[in-house]
PDB file of C-alpha atoms and ligand atoms in Angstrom:
ATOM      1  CA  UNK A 894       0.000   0.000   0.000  1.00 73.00           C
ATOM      2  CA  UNK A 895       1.141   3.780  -0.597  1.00 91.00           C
ATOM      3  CA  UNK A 896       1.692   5.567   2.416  1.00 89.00           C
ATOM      4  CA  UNK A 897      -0.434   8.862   2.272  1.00 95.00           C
ATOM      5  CA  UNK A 898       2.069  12.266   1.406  1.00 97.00           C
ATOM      6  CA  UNK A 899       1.193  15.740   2.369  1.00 97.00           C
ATOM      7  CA  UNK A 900       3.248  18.589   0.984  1.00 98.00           C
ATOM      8  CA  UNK A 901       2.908  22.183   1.834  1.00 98.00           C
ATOM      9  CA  UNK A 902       4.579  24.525  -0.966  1.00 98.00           C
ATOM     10  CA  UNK A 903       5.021  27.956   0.635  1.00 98.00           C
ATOM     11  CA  UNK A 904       5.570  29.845  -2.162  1.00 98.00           C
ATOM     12  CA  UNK A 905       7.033  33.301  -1.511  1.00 98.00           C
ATOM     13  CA  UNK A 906       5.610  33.715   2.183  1.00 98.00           C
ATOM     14  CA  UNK A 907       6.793  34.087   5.646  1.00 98.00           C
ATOM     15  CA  UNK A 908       8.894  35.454   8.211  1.00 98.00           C
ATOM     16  CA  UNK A 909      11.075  34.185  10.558  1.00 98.00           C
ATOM     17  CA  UNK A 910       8.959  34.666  13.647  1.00 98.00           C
ATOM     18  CA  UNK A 911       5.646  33.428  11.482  1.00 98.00           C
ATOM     19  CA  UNK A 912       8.096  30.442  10.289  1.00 98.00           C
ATOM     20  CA  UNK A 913       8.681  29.739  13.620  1.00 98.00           C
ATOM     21  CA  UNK A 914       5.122  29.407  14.462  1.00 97.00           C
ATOM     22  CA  UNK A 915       3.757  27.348  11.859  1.00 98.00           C
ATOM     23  CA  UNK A 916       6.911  25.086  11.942  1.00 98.00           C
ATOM     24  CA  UNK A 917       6.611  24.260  15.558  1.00 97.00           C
ATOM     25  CA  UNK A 918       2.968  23.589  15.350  1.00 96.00           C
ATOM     26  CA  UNK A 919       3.033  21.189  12.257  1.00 96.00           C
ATOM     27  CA  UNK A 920       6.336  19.662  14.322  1.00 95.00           C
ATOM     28  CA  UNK A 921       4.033  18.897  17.175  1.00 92.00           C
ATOM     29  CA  UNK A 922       0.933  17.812  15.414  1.00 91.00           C
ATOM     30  CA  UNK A 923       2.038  15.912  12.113  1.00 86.00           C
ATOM     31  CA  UNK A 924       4.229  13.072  11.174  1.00 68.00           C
ATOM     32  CA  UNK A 925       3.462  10.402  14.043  1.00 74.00           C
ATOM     33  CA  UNK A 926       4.773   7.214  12.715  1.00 71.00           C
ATOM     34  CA  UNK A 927       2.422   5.084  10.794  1.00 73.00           C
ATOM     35  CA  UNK A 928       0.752   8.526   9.911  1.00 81.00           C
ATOM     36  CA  UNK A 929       1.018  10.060   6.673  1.00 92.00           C
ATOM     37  CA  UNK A 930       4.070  11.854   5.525  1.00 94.00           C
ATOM     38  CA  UNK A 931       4.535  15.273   6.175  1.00 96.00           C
ATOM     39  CA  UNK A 932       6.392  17.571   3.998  1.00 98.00           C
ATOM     40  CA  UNK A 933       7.222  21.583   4.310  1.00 98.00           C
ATOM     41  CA  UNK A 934       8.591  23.009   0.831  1.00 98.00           C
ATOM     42  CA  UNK A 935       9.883  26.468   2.253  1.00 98.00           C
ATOM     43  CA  UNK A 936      11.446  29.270   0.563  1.00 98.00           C
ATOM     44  CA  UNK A 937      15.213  29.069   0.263  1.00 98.00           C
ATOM     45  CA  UNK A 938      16.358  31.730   2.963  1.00 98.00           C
ATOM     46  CA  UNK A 939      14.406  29.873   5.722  1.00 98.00           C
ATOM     47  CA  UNK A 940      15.262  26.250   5.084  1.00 98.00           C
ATOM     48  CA  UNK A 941      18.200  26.343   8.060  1.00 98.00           C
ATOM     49  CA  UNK A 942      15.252  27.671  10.118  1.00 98.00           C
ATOM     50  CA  UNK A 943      12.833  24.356   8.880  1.00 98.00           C
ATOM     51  CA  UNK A 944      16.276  22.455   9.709  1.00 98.00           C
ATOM     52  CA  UNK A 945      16.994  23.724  12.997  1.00 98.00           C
ATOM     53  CA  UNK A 946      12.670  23.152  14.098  1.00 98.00           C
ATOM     54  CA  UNK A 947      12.388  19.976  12.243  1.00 97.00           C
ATOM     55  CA  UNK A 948      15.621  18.548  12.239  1.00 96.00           C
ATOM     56  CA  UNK A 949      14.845  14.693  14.071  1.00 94.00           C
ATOM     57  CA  UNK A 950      11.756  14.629  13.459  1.00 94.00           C
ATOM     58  CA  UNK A 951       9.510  12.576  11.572  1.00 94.00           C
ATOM     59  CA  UNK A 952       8.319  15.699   9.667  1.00 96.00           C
ATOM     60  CA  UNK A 953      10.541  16.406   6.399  1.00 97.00           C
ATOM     61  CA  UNK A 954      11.408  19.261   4.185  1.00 98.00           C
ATOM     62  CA  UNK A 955      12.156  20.437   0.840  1.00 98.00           C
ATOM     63  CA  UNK A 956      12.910  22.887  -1.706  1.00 98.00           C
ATOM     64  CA  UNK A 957      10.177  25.177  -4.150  1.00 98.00           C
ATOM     65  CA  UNK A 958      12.408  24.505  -6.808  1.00 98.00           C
ATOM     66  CA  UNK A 959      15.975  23.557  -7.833  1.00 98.00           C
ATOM     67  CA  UNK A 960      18.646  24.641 -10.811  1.00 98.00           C
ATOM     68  CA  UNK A 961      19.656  21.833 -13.276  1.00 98.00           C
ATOM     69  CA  UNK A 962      23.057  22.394 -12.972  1.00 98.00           C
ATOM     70  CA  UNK A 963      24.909  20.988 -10.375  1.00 98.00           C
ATOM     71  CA  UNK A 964      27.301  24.190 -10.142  1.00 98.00           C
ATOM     72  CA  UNK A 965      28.933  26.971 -11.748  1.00 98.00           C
ATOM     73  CA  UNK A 966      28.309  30.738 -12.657  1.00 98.00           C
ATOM     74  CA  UNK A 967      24.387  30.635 -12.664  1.00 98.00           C
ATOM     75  CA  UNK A 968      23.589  33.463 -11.149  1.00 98.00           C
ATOM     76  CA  UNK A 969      20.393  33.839  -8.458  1.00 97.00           C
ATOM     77  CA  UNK A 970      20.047  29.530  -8.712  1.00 98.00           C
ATOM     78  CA  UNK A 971      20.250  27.108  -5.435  1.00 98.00           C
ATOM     79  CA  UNK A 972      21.846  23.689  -6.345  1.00 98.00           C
ATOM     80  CA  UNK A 973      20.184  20.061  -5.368  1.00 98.00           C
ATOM     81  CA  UNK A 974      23.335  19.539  -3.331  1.00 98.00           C
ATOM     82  CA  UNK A 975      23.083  23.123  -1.423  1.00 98.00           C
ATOM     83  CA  UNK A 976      19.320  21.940  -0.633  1.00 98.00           C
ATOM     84  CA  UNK A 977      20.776  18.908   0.515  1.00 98.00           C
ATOM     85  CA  UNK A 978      23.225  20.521   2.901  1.00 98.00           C
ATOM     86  CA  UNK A 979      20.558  22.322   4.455  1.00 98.00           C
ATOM     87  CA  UNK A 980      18.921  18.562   5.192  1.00 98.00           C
ATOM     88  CA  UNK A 981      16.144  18.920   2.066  1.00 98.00           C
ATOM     89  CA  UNK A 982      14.579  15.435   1.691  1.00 98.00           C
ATOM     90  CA  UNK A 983      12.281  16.872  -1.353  1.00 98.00           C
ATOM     91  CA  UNK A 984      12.425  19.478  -4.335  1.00 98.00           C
ATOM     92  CA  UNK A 985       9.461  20.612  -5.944  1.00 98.00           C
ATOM     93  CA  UNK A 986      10.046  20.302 -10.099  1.00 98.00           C
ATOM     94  CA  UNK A 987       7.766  21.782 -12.544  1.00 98.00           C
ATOM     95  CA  UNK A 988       4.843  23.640 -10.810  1.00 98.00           C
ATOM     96  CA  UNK A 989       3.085  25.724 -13.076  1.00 98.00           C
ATOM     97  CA  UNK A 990       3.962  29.015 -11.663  1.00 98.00           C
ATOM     98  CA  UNK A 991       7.538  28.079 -12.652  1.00 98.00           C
ATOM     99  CA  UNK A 992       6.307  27.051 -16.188  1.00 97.00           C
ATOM    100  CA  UNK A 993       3.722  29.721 -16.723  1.00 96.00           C
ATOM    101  CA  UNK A 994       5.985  32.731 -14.587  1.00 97.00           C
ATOM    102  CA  UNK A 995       9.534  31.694 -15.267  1.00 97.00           C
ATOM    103  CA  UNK A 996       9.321  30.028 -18.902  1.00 97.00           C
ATOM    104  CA  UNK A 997       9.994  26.442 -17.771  1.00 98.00           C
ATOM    105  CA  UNK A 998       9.534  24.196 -20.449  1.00 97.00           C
ATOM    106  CA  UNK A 999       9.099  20.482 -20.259  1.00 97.00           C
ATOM    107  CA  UNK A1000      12.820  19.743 -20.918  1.00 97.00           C
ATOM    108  CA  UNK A1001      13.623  21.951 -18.190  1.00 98.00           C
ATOM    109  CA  UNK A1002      11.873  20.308 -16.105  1.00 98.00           C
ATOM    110  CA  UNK A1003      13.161  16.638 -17.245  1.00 98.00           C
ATOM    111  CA  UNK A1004      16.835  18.181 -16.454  1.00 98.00           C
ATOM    112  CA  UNK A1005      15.610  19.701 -13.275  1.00 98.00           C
ATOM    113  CA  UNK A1006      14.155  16.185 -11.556  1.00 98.00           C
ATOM    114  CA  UNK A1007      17.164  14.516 -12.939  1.00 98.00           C
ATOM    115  CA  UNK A1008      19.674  17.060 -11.539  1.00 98.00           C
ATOM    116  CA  UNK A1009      17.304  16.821  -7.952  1.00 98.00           C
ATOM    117  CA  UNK A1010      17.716  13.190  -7.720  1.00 98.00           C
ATOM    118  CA  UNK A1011      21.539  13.215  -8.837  1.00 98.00           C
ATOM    119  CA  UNK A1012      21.977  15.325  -5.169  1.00 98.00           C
ATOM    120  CA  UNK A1013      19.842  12.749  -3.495  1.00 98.00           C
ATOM    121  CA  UNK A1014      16.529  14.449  -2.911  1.00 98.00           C
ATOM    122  CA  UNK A1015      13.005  13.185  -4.243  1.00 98.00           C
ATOM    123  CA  UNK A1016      11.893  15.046  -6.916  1.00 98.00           C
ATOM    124  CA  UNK A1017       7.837  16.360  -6.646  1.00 98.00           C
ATOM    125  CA  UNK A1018       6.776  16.251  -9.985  1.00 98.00           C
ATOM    126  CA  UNK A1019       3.968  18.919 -10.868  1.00 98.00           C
ATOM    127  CA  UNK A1020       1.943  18.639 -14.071  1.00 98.00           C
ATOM    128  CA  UNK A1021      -1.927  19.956 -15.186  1.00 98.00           C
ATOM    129  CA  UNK A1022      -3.333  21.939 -17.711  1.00 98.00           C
ATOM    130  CA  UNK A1023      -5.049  25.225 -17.824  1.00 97.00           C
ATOM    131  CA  UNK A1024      -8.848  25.766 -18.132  1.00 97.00           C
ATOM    132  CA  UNK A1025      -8.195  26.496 -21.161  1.00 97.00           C
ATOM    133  CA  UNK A1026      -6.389  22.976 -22.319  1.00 98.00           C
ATOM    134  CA  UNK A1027      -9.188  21.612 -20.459  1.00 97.00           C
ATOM    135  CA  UNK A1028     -12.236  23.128 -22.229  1.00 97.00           C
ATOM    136  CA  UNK A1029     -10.210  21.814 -25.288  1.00 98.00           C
ATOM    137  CA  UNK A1030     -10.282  18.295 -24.363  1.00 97.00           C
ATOM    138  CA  UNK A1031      -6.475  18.479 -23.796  1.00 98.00           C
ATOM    139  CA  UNK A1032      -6.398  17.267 -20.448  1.00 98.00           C
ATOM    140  CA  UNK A1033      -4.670  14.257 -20.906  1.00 98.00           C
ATOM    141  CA  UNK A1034      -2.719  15.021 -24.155  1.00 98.00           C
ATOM    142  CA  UNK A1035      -1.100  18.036 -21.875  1.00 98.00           C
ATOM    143  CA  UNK A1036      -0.667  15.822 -18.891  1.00 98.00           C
ATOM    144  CA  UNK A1037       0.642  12.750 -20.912  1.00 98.00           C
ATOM    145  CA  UNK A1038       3.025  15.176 -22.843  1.00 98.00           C
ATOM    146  CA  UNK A1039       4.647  16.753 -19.349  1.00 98.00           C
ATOM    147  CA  UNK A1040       4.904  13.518 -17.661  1.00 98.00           C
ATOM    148  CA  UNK A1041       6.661  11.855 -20.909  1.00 98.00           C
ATOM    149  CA  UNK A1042       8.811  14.471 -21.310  1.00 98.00           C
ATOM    150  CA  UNK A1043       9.965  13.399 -17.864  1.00 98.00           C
ATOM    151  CA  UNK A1044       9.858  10.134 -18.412  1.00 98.00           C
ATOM    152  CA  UNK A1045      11.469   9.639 -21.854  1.00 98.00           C
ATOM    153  CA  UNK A1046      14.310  12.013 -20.161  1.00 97.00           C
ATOM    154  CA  UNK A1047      14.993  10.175 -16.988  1.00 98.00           C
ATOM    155  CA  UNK A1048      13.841   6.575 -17.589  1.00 98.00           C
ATOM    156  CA  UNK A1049      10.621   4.847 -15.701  1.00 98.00           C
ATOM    157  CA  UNK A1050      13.056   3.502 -13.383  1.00 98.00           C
ATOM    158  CA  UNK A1051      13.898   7.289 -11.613  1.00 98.00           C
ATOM    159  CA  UNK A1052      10.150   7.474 -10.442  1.00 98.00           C
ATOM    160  CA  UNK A1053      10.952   4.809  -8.112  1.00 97.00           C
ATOM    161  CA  UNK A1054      12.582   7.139  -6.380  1.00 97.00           C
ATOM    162  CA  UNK A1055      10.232  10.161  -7.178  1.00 98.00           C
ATOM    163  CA  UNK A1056       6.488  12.069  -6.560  1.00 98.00           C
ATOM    164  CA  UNK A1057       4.215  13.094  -9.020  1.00 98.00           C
ATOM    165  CA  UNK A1058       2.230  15.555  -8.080  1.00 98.00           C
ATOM    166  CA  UNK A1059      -1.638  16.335 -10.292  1.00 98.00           C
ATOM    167  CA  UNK A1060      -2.107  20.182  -9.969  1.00 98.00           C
ATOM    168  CA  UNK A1061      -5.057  21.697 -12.528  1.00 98.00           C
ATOM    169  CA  UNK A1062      -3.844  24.895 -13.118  1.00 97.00           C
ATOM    170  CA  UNK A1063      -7.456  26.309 -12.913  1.00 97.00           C
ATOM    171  CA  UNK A1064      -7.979  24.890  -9.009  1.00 96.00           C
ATOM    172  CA  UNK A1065      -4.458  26.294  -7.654  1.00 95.00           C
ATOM    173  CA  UNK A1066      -5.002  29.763  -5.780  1.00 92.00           C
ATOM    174  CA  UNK A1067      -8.315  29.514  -7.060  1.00 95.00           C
ATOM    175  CA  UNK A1068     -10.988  28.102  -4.139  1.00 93.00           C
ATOM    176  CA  UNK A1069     -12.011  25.987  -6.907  1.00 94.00           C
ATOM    177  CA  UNK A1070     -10.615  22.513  -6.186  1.00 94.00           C
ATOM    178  CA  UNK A1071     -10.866  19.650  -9.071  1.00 95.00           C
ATOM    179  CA  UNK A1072     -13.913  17.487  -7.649  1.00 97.00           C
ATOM    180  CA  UNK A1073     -12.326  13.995  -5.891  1.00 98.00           C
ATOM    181  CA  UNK A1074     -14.007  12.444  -9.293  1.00 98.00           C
ATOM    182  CA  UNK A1075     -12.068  14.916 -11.656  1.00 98.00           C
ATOM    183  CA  UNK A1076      -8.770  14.116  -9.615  1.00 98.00           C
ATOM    184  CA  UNK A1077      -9.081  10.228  -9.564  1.00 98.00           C
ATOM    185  CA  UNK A1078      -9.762  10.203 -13.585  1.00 98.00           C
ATOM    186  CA  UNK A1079      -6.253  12.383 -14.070  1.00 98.00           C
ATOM    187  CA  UNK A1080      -4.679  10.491 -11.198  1.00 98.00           C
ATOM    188  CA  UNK A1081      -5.696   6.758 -13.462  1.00 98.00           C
ATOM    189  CA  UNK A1082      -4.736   8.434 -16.561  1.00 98.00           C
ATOM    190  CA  UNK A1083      -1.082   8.982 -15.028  1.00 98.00           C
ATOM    191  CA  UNK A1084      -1.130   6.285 -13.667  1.00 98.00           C
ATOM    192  CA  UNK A1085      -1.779   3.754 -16.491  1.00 98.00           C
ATOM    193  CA  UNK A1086       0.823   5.910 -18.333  1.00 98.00           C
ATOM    194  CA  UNK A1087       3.611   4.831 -16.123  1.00 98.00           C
ATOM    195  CA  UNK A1088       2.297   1.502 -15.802  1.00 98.00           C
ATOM    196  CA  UNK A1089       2.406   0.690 -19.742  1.00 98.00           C
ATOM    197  CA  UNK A1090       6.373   1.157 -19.018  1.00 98.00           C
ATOM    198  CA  UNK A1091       6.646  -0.635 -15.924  1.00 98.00           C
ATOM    199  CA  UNK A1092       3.474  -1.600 -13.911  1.00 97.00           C
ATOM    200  CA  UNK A1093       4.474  -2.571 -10.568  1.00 97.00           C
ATOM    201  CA  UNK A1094       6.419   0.843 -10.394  1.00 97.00           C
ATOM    202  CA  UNK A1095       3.504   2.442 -11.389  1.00 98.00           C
ATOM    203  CA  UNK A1096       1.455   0.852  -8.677  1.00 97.00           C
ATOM    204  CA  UNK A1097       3.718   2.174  -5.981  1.00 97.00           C
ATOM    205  CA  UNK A1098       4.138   5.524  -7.116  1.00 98.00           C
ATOM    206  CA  UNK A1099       2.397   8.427  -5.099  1.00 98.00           C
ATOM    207  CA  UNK A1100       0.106  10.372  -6.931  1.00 98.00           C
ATOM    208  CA  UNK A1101      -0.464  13.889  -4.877  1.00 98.00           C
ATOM    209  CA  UNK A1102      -3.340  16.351  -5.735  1.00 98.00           C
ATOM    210  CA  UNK A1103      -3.138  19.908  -5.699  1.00 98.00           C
ATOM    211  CA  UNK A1104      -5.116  22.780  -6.047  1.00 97.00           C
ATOM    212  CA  UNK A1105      -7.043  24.168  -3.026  1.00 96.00           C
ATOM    213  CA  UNK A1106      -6.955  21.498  -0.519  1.00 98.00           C
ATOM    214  CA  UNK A1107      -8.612  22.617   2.191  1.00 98.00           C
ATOM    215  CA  UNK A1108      -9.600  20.730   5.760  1.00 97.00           C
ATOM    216  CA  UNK A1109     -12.942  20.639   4.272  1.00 97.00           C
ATOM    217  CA  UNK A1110     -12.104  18.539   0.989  1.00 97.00           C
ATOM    218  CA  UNK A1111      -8.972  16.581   1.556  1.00 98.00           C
ATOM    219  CA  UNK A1112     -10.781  13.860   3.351  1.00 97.00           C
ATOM    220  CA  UNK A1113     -12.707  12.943   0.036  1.00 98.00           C
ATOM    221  CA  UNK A1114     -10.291  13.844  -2.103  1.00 98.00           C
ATOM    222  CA  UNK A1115      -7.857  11.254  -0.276  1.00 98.00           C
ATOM    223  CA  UNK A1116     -10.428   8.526  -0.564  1.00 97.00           C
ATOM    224  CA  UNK A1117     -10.238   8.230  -4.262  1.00 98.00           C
ATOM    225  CA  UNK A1118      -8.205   5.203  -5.393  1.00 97.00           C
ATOM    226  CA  UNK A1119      -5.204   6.771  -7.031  1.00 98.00           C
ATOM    227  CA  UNK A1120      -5.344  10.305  -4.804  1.00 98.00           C
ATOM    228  CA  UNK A1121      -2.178   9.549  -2.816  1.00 98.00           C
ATOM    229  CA  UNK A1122      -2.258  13.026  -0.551  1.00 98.00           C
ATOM    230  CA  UNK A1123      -2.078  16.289  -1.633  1.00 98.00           C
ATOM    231  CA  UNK A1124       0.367  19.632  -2.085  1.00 98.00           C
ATOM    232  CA  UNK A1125      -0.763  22.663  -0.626  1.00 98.00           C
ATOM    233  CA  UNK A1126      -0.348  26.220  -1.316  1.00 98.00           C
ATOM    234  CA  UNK A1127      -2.590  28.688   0.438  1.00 97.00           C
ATOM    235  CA  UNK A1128      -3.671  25.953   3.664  1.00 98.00           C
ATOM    236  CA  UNK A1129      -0.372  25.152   4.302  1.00 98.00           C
ATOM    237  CA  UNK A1130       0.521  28.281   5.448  1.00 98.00           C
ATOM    238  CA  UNK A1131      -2.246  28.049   8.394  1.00 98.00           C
ATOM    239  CA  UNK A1132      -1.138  25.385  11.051  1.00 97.00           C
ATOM    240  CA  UNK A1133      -4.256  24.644  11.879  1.00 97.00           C
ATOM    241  CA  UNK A1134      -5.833  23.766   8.577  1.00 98.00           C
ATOM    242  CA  UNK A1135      -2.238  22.210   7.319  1.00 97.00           C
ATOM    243  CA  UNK A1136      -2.493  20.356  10.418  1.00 96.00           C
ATOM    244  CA  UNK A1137      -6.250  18.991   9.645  1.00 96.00           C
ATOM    245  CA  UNK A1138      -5.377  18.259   6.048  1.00 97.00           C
ATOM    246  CA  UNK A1139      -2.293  15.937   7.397  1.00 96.00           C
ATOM    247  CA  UNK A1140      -4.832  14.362   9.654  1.00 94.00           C
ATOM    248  CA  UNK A1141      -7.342  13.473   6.398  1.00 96.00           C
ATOM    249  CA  UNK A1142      -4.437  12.198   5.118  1.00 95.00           C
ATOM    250  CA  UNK A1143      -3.364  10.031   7.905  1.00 93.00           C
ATOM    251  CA  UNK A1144      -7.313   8.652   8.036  1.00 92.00           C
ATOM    252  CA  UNK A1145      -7.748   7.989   5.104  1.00 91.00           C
TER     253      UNK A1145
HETATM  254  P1  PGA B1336      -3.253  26.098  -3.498  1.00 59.45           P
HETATM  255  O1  PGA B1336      -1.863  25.871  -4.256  1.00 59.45           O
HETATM  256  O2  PGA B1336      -3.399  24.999  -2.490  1.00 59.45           O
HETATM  257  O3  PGA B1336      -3.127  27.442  -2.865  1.00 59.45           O
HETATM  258  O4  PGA B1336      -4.321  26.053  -4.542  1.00 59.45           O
HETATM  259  C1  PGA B1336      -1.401  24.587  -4.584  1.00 59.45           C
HETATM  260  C2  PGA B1336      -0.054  24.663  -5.245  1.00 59.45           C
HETATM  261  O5  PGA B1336       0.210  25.613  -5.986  1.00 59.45           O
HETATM  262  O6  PGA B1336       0.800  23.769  -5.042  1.00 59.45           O
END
């Protein structure tokens, strides 16, 4: 069975003394063993902060993003091996406000979960279309076509060691979450991609949804078959409801 994955993603927010709140309230609440994983994708400047709070505990953290090179004179980048200094366990790849803000196209991506896993960390794998793509009927030919390029790059065998991560553009920031039966058809359709390359890999990959999670909707949106947890922008930056979506997670 695939243990249940929660992953808050920041973004650019926080302080230090907010940090410190949230951090020691998901640290006291979340990641009891045999619970679901806990994850805290922080902005760069604060991750010795999510080290020195979470450091021996069962809750982990990770990076909002990572360069694709493992050094050299790239100005303004952070490294998979710097994240790893700073005790990073994850590294968000892909997520559309890197593709859509920052011009991050598909091969970037490929390069960027290759150059995460190269340093060690577990690459979280974003893909979903816009409204857009999905009023088109591209759902799946968008979905399929950022996941391959991923896949043809790195080999089936790398997301053994990897998270992919279903985020609708349209439902992130939004309020307007993908309904638990929208998710599970994307979540299959990924699936059953990586499983015509190598099915029992595909069966133990985690599948996470995103796009507003809240304490509300995560318990049904975890029930669905292939909904393996969730990444969370806006609720993961209030303990409380971070803390109640871990808990869904953990129950379901
Ligand atoms: P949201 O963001 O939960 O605020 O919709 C999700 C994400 O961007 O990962």
């Amino acid at each position: 069975m695939r243990r249940k994955l929660v992953a808050g993603n920041w973004k650019m927010h926080g302080s230090l003394a907010a940090n410190q709140r949230l951090l020691e309230a998901v640290r006291e609440a979340c990641g009891e063993p045999g619970g679901a994983e806990c994850v805290v994708c922080v902005p760069f400047p604060y991750l010795a902060q999510a080290a020195s709070v979470l450091g021996g505990t069962p809750v982990a953290w990770g990076g909002q993003n990572v360069s694709e090179h493992d050094s050299g004179a790239y100005t303004g980048e952070v490294s998979g091996a710097m994240l790893r200094d700073f005790g990073c366990r994850y590294a968000i790849v892909g997520h559309s406000e890197r593709r859509s803000l920052y011009g991050e196209r598909d091969s970037q991506v490929a390069a960027k979960f290759q150059a995460a896993q190269r340093a060690g960390l577990t690459p979280i794998l974003c893909v979903g279309e816009t409204l857009e793509e999905r009023n088109q009927g591209a759902t799946e030919e968008v979905v399929g076509r950022q996941l391959d390029a991923v896949l043809n790059n790195a080999g089936v065998q790398a997301f053994a060691a990897a998270v992919l991560a279903y985020e609708p553009v349209w439902a992130i920031g939004t309020g307007h979450n993908a309904t638990p039966a929208q998710a599970q058809t994307v979540h299959e359709i990924l699936r059953a991609r990586v499983a015509k390359r190598d099915e029992a890999l595909a069966g133990s990959l985690s599948i996470l949804y995103g796009g507003s999670v809240k304490p509300a909707n995560a318990a049904e949106l975890f029930a669905m078959p292939d909904v393996d947890g969730g990444l969370i922008g806006g609720a993961s930056l209030v303990a409380e409801d971070f803390i109640a979506i871990c808990s869904a997670a953990a129950n379901a």
